XYZ file of C-alpha atoms in Angstrom:
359
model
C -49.072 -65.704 9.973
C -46.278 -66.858 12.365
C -43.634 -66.002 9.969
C -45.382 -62.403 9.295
C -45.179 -61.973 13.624
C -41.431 -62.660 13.833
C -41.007 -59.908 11.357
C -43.201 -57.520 13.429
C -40.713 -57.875 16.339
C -37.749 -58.332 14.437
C -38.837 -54.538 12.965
C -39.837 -53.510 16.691
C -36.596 -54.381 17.681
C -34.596 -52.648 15.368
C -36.493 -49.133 15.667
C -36.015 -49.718 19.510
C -32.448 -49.941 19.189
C -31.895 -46.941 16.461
C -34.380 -44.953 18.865
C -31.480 -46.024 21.722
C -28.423 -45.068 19.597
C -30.030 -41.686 18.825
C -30.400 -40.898 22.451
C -26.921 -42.022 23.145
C -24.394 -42.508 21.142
C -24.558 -39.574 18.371
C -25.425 -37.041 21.322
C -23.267 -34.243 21.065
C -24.462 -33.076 24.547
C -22.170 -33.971 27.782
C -23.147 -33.534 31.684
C -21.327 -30.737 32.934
C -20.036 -31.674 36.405
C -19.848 -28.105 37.830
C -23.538 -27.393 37.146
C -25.196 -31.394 36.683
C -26.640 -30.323 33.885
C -26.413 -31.425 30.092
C -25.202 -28.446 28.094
C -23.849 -28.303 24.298
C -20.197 -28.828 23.445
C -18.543 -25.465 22.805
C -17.041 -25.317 19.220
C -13.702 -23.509 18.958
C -14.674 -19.437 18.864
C -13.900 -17.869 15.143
C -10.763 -15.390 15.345
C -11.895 -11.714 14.482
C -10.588 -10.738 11.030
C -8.574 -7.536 11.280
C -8.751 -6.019 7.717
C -6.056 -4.087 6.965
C -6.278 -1.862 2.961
C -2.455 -0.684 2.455
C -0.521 0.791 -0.184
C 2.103 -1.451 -1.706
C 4.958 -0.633 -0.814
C 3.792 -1.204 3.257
C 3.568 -4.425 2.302
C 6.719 -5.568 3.702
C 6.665 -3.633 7.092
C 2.998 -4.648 7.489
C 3.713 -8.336 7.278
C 6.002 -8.312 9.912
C 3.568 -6.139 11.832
C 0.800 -8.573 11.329
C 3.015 -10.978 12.598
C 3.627 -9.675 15.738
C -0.127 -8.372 16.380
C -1.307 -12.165 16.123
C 0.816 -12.804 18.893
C -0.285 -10.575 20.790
C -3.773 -10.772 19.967
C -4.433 -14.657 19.945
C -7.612 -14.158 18.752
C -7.457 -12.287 16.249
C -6.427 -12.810 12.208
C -4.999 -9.973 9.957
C -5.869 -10.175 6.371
C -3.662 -7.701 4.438
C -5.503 -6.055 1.523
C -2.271 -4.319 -0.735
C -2.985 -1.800 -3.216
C -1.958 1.635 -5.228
C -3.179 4.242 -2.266
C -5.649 5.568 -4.613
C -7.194 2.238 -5.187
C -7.092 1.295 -1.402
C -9.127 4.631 -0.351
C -11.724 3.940 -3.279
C -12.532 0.489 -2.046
C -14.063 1.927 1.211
C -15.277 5.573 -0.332
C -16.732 4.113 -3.560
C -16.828 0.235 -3.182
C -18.228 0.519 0.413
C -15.829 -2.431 1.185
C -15.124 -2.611 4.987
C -11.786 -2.314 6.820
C -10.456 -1.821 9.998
C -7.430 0.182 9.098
C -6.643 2.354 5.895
C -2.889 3.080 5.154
C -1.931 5.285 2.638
C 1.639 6.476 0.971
C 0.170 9.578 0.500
C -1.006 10.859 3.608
C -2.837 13.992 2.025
C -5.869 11.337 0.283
C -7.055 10.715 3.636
C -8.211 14.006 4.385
C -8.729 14.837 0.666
C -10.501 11.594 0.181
C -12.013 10.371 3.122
C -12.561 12.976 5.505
C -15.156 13.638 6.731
C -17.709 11.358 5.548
C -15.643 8.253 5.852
C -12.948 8.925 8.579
C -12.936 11.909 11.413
C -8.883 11.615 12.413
C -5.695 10.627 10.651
C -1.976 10.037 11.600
C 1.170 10.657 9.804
C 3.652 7.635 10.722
C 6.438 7.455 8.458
C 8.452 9.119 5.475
C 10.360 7.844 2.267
C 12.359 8.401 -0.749
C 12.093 8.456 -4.319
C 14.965 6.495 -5.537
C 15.599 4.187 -8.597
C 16.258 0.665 -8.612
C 18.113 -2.217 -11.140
C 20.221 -5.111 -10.321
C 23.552 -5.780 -11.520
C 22.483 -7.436 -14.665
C 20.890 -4.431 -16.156
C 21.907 -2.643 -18.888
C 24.433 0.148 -17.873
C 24.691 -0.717 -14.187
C 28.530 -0.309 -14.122
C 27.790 2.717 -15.358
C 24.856 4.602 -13.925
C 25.392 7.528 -11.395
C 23.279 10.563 -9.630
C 24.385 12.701 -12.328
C 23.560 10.892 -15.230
C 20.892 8.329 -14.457
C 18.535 10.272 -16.697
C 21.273 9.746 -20.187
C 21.294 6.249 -19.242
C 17.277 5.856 -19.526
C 17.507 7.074 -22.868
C 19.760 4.791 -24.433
C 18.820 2.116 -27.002
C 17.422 -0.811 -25.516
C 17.223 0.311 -21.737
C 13.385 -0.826 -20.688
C 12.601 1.296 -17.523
C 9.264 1.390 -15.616
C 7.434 3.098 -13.411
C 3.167 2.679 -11.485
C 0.062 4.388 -13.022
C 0.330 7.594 -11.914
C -3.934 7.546 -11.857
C -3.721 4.831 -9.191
C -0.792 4.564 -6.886
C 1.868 7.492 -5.427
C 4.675 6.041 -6.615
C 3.224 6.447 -9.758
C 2.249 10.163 -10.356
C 5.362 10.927 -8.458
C 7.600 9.792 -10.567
C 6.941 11.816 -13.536
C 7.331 15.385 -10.763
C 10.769 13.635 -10.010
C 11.654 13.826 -13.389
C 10.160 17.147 -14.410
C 12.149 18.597 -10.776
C 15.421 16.581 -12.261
C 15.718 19.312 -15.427
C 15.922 22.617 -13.151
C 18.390 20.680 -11.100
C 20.498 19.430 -13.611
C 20.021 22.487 -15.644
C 18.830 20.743 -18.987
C 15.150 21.250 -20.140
C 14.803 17.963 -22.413
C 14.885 15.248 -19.691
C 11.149 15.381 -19.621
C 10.321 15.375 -23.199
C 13.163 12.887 -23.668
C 11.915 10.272 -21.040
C 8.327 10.727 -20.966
C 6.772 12.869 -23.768
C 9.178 10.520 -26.760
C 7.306 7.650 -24.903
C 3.894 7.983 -23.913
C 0.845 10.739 -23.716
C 2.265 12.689 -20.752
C 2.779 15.809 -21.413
C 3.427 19.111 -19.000
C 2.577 23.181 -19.288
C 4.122 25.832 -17.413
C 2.651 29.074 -16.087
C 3.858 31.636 -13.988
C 6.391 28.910 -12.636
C 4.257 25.768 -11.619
C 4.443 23.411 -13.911
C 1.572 21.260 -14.547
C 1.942 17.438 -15.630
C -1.084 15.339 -17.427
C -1.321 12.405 -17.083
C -4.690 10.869 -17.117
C -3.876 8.988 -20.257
C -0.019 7.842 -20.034
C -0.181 5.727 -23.388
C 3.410 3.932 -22.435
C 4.778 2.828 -25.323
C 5.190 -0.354 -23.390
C 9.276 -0.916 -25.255
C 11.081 2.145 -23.734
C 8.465 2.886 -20.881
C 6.070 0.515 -19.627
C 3.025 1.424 -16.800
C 1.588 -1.010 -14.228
C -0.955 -0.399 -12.061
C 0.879 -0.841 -8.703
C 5.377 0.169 -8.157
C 5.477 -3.070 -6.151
C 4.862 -5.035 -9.424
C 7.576 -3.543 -10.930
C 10.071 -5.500 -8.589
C 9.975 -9.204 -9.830
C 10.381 -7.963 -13.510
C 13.410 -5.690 -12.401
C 14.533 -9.042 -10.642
C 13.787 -11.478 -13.589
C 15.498 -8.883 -16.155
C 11.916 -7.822 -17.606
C 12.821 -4.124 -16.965
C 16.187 -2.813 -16.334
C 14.793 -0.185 -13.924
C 12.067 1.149 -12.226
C 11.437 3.578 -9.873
C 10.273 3.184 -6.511
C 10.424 4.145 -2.983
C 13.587 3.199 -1.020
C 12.042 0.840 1.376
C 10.850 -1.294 -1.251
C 14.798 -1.224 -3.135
C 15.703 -1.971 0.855
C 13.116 -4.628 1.367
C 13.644 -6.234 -1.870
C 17.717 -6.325 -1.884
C 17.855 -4.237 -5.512
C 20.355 -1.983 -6.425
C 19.501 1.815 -6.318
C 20.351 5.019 -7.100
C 19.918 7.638 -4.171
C 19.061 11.133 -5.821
C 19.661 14.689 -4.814
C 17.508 15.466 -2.058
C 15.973 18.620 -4.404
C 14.128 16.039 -6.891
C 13.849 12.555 -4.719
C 10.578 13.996 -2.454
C 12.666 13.176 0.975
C 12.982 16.350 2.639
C 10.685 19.148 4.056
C 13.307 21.714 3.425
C 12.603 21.407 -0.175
C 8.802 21.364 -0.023
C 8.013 24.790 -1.655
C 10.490 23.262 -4.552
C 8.503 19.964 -4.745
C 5.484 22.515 -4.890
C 6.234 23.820 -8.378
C 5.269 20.763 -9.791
C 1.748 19.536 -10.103
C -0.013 16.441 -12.054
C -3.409 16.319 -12.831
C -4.925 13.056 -13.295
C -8.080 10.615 -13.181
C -10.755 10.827 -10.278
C -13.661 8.718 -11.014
C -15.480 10.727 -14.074
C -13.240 13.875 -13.992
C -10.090 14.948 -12.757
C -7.482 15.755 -10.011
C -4.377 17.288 -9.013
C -1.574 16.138 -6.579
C 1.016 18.546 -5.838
C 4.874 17.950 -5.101
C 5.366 17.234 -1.093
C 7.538 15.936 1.079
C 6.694 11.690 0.886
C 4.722 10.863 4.678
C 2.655 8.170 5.105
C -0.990 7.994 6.152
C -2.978 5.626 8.113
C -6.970 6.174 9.581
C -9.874 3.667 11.024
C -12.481 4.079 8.787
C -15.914 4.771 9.994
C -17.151 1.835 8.054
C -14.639 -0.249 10.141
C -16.545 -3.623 10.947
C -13.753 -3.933 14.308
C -12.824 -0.921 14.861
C -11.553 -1.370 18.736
C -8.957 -3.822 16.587
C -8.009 -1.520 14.029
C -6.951 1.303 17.102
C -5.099 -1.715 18.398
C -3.308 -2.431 15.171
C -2.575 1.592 14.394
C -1.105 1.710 18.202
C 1.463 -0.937 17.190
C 2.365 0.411 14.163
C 2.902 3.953 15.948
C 4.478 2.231 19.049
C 7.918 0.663 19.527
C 7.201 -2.406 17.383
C 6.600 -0.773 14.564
C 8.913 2.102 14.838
C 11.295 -1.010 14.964
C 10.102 -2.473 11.813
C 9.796 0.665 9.502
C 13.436 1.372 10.762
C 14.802 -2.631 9.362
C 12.650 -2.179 6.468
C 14.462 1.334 4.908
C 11.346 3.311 6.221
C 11.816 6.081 8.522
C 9.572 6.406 11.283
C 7.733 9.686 12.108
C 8.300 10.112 15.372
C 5.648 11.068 17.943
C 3.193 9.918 14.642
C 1.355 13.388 13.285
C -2.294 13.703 14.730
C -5.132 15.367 12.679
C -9.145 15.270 14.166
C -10.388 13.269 16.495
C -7.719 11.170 17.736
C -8.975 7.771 19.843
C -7.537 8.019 23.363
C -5.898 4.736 23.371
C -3.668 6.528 20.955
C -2.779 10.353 21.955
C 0.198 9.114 24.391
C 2.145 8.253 20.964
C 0.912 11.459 19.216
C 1.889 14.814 18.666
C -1.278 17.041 17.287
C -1.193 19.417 14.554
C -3.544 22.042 13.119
């Protein structure tokens, strides 16, 4: 009986002193000595996450850009989403996937795309070039010129490469470069020679436009090989994969690759030779049907989408890209700035001091 009392107390005691520790030593709680009361230890606040969908080749501008908009906005985390243009639009039209900014290499799928059930306003911010790149180890780099870059892709063993023209810009412009490149160089086989001897593309003519098709490419994937984004195209250019591969001229710039700078007739650059770019066309994939891009001038696009889960941020991020930070930035990276940026719709206010509108 004795023996069975000591371990009563002997259990009192220890409940006692766990009941104690509870009360004291595992508290979270501290005595705030402004107020005298016992509030709840803040925990560090999350940083808002800033998503940004971008076409490819913005990827090195944008990481720079991200850079310096997480200095300036300490609380704040950018998470860069890179992608063919197509692809990045479809992700918030079709997928329903949020983000705070858009930015497109195509400026025209914003309004053709997106407008109006997904965006209200869009800005133009920056132009480029179709050029195409190799490195000093490819085949025939001694060798290849302006004037006869398109002999050179034809010759035994040259691998070239170029992005799906059914997902990214880069992609269904290239094959309007090349079908532009025979009227300028005044020999009607380049196209069949580069693209229709190598895949499924194929073009028609009528009353001077000439229509590419391209929803099924079919590379043969030895002469001509088809990824889904340009930017992939760099490490195998860089590794000797491919010999070229054509891409815009801030991503030869940005990646250090060799590059040949075309006529400005064929290479997309200039608006002075936008009703030539117009007499090409390509028609390809768009969800269960069809579409068709016609030749332009190259400007970027950029939009907050109305399914933007920050969109206050997103205005802040578009205001540095259009501002003097990122002017700076598209300038180093072989991208020129538009300068005031385009403005289509209903431009946020926060932004109009940096925009010129248009119709």
């Amino acid at each position: 009986m004795k023996n069975m009392r000591i371990c009563a107390i002997l259990l009192l005691c220890f409940c006692a002193a766990v009941m104690i520790c509870g009360c004291t030593g595992t508290s979270s709680e501290q005595t705030s000595p402004e107020q005298g009361a016992t509030t709840a230890t803040a925990t560090p606040a999350e940083k808002i996450q800033v998503k940004v969908f971008h076409a490819g080749s913005l990827t090195g501008p944008f990481e720079k850009l991200k850079a310096a908009f997480e200095a300036e906005f300490p609380n704040t985390e950018v998470l860069l989403e890179p992608a063919g243009s197509v692809d990045t639009i479809k992700k918030v039209t079709e997928n329903g996937k949020p983000a705070d900014v858009v930015a497109s290499a195509d400026y025209a799928l914003i309004p053709k795309m997106m407008v109006p059930d997904h965006a209200d306003w869009y800005l133009t911010f920056a132009k480029n070039t179709m050029v195409l790149t190799y490195t000093n180890d490819s085949k025939y780099a001694d060798e290849i010129t302006a004037e006869n870059w398109y002999d050179v892709l034809d010759r035994e063993g040259v691998r070239w490469a170029f992005s799906d023209p059914n997902s990214d810009p880069c992609g269904y412009r290239t094959p309007m470069v090349i079908q532009l490149a025979e009227a300028h160089y005044n020999n009607d086989q380049i196209f069949e020679t580069l693209l229709g001897e190598h895949s499924d593309i194929t073009v028609t003519e009528e009353n001077g436009t000439y229509t590419i098709h391209a929803t099924e490419p079919n590379p043969d994937s030895t002469t001509l090989t088809i990824r889904p984004k340009s930017v992939e195209l760099v490490q195998m250019v860089q590794s000797g994969g491919l010999d070229y591969a054509w891409e815009y001229r801030s991503v030869a710039v940005q990646n250090d690759l060799e590059f040949i700078e075309l006529p400005a007739a064929i290479d997309l650059s200039d608006i002075e030779y936008a009703d030539t770019y117009a007499t090409v066309q390509i028609e390809c994939k768009k969800g269960d049907g069809t579409t068709i891009y016609v030749g332009a001038p190259i400007v970027y696009g950029v939009t907050v989408p109305e399914i933007a889960e920050h969109p206050e941020m997103g205005v802040a991020f578009v205001k540095m890209l259009i501002g003097p930070t990122g002017q700076a930035i598209l300038t180093e990276d072989g991208q020129p700035p538009i300068v005031p940026a385009g403005g289509y719709g209903s431009i946020p206010a926060e932004l109009t001091s940096l925009v010129a509108m248009k119709a």
